[in-house]
XYZ file of C-alpha atoms in Angstrom:
307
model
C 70.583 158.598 180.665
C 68.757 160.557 177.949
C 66.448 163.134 178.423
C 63.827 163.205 175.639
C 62.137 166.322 174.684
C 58.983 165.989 172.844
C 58.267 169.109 170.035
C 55.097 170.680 171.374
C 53.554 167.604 172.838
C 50.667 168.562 174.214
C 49.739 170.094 170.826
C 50.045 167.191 169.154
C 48.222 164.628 170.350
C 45.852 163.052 167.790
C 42.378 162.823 169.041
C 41.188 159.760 167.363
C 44.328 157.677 168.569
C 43.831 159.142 171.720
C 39.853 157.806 171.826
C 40.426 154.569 170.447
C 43.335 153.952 173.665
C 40.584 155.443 176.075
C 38.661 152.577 174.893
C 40.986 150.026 175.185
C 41.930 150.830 178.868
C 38.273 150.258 179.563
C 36.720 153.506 179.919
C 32.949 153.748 179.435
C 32.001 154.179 175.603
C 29.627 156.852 177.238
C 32.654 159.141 178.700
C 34.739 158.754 175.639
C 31.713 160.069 173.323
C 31.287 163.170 175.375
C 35.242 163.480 175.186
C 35.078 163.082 171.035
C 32.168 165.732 171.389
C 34.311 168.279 173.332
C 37.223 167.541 171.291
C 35.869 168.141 168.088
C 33.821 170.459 168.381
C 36.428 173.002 169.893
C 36.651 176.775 168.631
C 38.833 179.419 169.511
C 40.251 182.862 168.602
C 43.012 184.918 169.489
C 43.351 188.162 171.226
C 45.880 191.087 170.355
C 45.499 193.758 172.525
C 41.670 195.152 171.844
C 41.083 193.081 168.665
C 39.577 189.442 168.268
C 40.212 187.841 165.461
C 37.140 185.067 163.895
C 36.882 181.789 165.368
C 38.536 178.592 163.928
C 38.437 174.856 164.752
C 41.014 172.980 166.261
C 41.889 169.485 165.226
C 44.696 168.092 167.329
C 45.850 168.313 170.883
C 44.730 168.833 174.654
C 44.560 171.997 176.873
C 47.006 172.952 178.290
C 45.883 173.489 181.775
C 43.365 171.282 181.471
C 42.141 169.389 184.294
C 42.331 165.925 182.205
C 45.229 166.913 180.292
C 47.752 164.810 182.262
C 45.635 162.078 182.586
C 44.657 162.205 178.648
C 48.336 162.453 177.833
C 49.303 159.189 179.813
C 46.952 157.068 178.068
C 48.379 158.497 174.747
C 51.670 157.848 175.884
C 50.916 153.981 177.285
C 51.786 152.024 174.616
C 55.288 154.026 173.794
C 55.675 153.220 177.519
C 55.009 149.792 177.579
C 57.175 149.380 174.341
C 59.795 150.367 175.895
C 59.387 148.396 179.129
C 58.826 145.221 177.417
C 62.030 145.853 175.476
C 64.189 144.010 178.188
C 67.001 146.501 177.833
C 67.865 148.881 180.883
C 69.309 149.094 184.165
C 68.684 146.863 187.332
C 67.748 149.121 190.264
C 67.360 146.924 193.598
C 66.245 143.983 190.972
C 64.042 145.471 189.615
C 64.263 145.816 185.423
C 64.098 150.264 185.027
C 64.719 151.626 181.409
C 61.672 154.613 181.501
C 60.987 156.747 183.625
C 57.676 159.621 182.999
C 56.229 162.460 184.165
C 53.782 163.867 181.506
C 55.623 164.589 178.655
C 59.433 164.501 180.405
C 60.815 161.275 179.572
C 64.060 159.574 180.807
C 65.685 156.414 179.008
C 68.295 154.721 181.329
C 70.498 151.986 180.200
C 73.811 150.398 181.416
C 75.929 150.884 178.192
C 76.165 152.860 175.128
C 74.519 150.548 172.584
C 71.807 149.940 174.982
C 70.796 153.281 174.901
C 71.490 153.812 171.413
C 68.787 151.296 170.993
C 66.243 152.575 172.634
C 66.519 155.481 171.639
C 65.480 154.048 168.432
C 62.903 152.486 169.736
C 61.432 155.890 171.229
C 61.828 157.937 168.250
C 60.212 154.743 166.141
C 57.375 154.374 168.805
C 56.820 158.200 168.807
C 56.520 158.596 165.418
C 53.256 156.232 165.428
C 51.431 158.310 167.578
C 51.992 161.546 166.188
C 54.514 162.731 168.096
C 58.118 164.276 166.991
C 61.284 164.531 169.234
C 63.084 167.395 169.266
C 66.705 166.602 169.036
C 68.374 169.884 169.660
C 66.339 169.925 173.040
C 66.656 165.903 174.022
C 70.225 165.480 175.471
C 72.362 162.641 176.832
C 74.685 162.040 179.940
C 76.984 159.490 181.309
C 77.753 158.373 184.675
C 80.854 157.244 185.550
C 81.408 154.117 187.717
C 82.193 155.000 191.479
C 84.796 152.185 190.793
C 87.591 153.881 188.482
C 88.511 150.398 187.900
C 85.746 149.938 185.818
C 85.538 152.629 183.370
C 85.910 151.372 180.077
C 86.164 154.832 178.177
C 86.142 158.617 178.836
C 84.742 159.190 175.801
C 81.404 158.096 173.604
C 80.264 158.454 169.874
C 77.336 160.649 169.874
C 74.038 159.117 170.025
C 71.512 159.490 166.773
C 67.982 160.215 166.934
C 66.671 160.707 163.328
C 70.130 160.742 161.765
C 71.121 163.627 164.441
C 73.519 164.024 166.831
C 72.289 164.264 170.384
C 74.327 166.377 172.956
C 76.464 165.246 175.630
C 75.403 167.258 179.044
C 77.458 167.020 182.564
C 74.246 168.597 184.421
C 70.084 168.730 183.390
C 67.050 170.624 184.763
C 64.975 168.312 184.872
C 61.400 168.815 186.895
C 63.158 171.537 188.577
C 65.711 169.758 189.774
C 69.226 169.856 188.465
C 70.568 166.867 188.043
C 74.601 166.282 187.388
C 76.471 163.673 186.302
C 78.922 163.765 189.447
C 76.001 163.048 191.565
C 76.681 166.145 193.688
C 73.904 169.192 194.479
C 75.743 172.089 194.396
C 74.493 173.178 191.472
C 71.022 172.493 192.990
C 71.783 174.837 195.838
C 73.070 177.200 193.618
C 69.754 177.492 191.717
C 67.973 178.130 194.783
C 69.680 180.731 195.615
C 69.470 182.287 192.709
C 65.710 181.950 193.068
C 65.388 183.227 196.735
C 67.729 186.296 195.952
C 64.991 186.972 192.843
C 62.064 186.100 195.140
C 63.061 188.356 197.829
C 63.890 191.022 195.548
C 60.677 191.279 194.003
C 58.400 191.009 196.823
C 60.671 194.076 198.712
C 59.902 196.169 195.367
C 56.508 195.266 195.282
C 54.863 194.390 199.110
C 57.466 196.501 201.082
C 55.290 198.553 202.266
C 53.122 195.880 203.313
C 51.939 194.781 207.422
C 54.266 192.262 208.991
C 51.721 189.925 208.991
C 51.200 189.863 205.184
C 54.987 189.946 204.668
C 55.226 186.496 206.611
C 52.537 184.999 204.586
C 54.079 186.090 201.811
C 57.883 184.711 202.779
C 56.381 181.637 203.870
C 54.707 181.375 200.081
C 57.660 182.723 198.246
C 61.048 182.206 200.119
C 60.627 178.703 201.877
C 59.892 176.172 199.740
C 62.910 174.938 198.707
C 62.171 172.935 195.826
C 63.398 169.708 196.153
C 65.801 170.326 199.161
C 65.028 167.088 200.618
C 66.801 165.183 197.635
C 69.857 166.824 198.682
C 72.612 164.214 200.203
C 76.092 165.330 198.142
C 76.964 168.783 198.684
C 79.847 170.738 199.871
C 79.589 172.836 202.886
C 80.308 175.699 200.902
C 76.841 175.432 198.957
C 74.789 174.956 201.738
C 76.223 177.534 204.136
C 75.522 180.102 200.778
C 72.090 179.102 201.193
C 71.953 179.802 204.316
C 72.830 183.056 204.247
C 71.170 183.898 200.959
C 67.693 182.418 203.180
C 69.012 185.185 206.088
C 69.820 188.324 204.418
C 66.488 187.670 202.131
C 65.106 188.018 205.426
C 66.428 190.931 206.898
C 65.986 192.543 203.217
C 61.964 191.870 203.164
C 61.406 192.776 206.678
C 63.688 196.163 207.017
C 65.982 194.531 209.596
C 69.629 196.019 209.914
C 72.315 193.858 208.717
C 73.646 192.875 212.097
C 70.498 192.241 213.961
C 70.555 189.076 215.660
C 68.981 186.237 213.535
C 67.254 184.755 216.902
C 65.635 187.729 217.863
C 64.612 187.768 214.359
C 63.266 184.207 213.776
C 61.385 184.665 217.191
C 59.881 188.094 217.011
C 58.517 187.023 212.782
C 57.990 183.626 214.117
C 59.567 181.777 210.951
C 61.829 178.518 211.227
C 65.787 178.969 210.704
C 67.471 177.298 208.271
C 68.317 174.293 209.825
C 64.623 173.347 210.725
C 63.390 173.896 206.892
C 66.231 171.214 205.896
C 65.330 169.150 208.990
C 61.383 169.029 208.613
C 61.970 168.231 204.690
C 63.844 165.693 205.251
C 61.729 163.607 208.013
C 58.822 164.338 205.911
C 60.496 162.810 202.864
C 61.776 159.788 204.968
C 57.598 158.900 206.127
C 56.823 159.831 202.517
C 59.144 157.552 201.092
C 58.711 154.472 203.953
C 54.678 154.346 203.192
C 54.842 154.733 199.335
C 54.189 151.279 197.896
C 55.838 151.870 194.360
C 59.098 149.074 194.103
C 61.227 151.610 193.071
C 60.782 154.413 195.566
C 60.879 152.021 198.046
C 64.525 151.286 197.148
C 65.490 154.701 198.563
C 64.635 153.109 202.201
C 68.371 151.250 201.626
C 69.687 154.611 201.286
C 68.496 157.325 203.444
């Protein structure tokens, strides 16, 4: 896999490449003249403390923030996209042909061997280049997966991949969209980050709501301390991890609310009225499972072989 990072991509985008596809998807002539309007007529200034400075145009990129945006940057992205996808080089996932996957401007290339991926890379950093857009190469990084089958590993170790003449980075674990993705197929490290996250969550809203009602406190756990980001992907994990989670979710608990450290964690749950741990993982899953068995995309319905 490689995981390409795009140098201020939003920022980037040039409008007039960015009409002309809006037009050739088929969007009224209409729409994309009031777009062209907005676009180029855009003015803004910056704010340092008290002072303003003048106004100045802008010529390039969306806003980021901006309702469109996403939608905008697809369409500028379509034809790298479908490049790449008609390049007939990837990996077959429950037969179907996979070699892109994207989610705004996070991009991953797959492929089933080194020169594979070695050429598309060069086929996304030639396709980026015509639309404006530069890949950062100290940011876009590379990892391997071994074969479950030790029989069939053909080398431990790979030539660096190029991407403008430079050396990409071999990674054993990426963040990416939150979710930390290793190359031994195991979560731990996933687990690890969310605890990490609920000990920081916890801590902030004791220094800053402690002195709050109950009922706002629960509102505010419920916001802050139970959604697990991506806990429902979990499936290789040691029990270890998870039981740290569990007690990092537990002592959160008794830390927001003013419990005592040995205060029974049924009483608790049923006096606050919050699930236990068990539940959350329970409920995320089954949800996942329905999600996942009505979504018609081929590829996510693969997953239905596995869970």
């Amino acid at each position: 896999m490689c995981f390409a990072d795009f140098s201020k991509a939003f920022d980037r985008v040039n409008y007039w490449k960015l009409f002309k596809q809006l037009l050739d998807i088929g969007l009224s002539a209409q729409i994309v003249s009031l777009l062209a309007y907005w676009y180029s007529h855009q003015r803004v200034c910056i704010r340092w403390n008290n002072a303003v400075s003048s106004s100045f145009s802008i010529g390039n990129g969306t806003k980021q923030g901006g309702i469109l945006s996403p939608f905008l940057f697809n369409v500028y992205l379509r034809d790298l996209i479908m490049t790449i996808m008609s390049a007939r080089v990837g990996c077959n996932v429950g037969g179907m042909f996979v070699n892109i996957l994207a989610y705004a401007d996070d991009v991953v290339l797959l492929a089933p061997s080194w020169w594979a991926m070695q050429y598309l890379i060069n086929l996304l950093a030639k396709c980026a280049d015509r639309i404006d857009m530069l890949c950062n190469t100290d940011k876009t990084v590379c990892m391997v997966f071994p074969p479950k089958d030790r029989r069939k590993i053909v080398n431990h170790v790979f030539p660096c991949f190029k991407m403008n003449n430079m050396n990409l980075k071999y990674v054993q674990q990426f963040k990416y969209l939150g979710h930390v993705i290793s190359n031994e197929e195991r979560d731990d490290d996933d687990i690890l980050r969310e605890v990490k996250a609920m000990f920081t969550h916890a801590n902030i809203l004791t220094r800053r709501f402690g002195a709050c009602s109950v009922s706002v406190k629960i509102a505010l756990f419920r916001s802050y301390c139970i959604c697990f980001y991506g806990m429902e992907l979990w499936k290789s994990y040691t029990m270890s991890a998870i039981n740290r989670l569990r007690s990092c979710y537990v002592k959160c608990m008794k830390l927001f609310f003013n419990y005592p450290k040995y205060h029974s964690v049924t009483n608790m749950l049923f006096e606050l009225e919050l699930p236990s741990f068990d539940t959350l993982i329970w409920n995320s899953k089954a949800r996942f499972k329905r999600q996942v068995k009505n979504c018609c995309n081929g590829i996510i319905s693969q997953l239905n072989l596995v869970l």
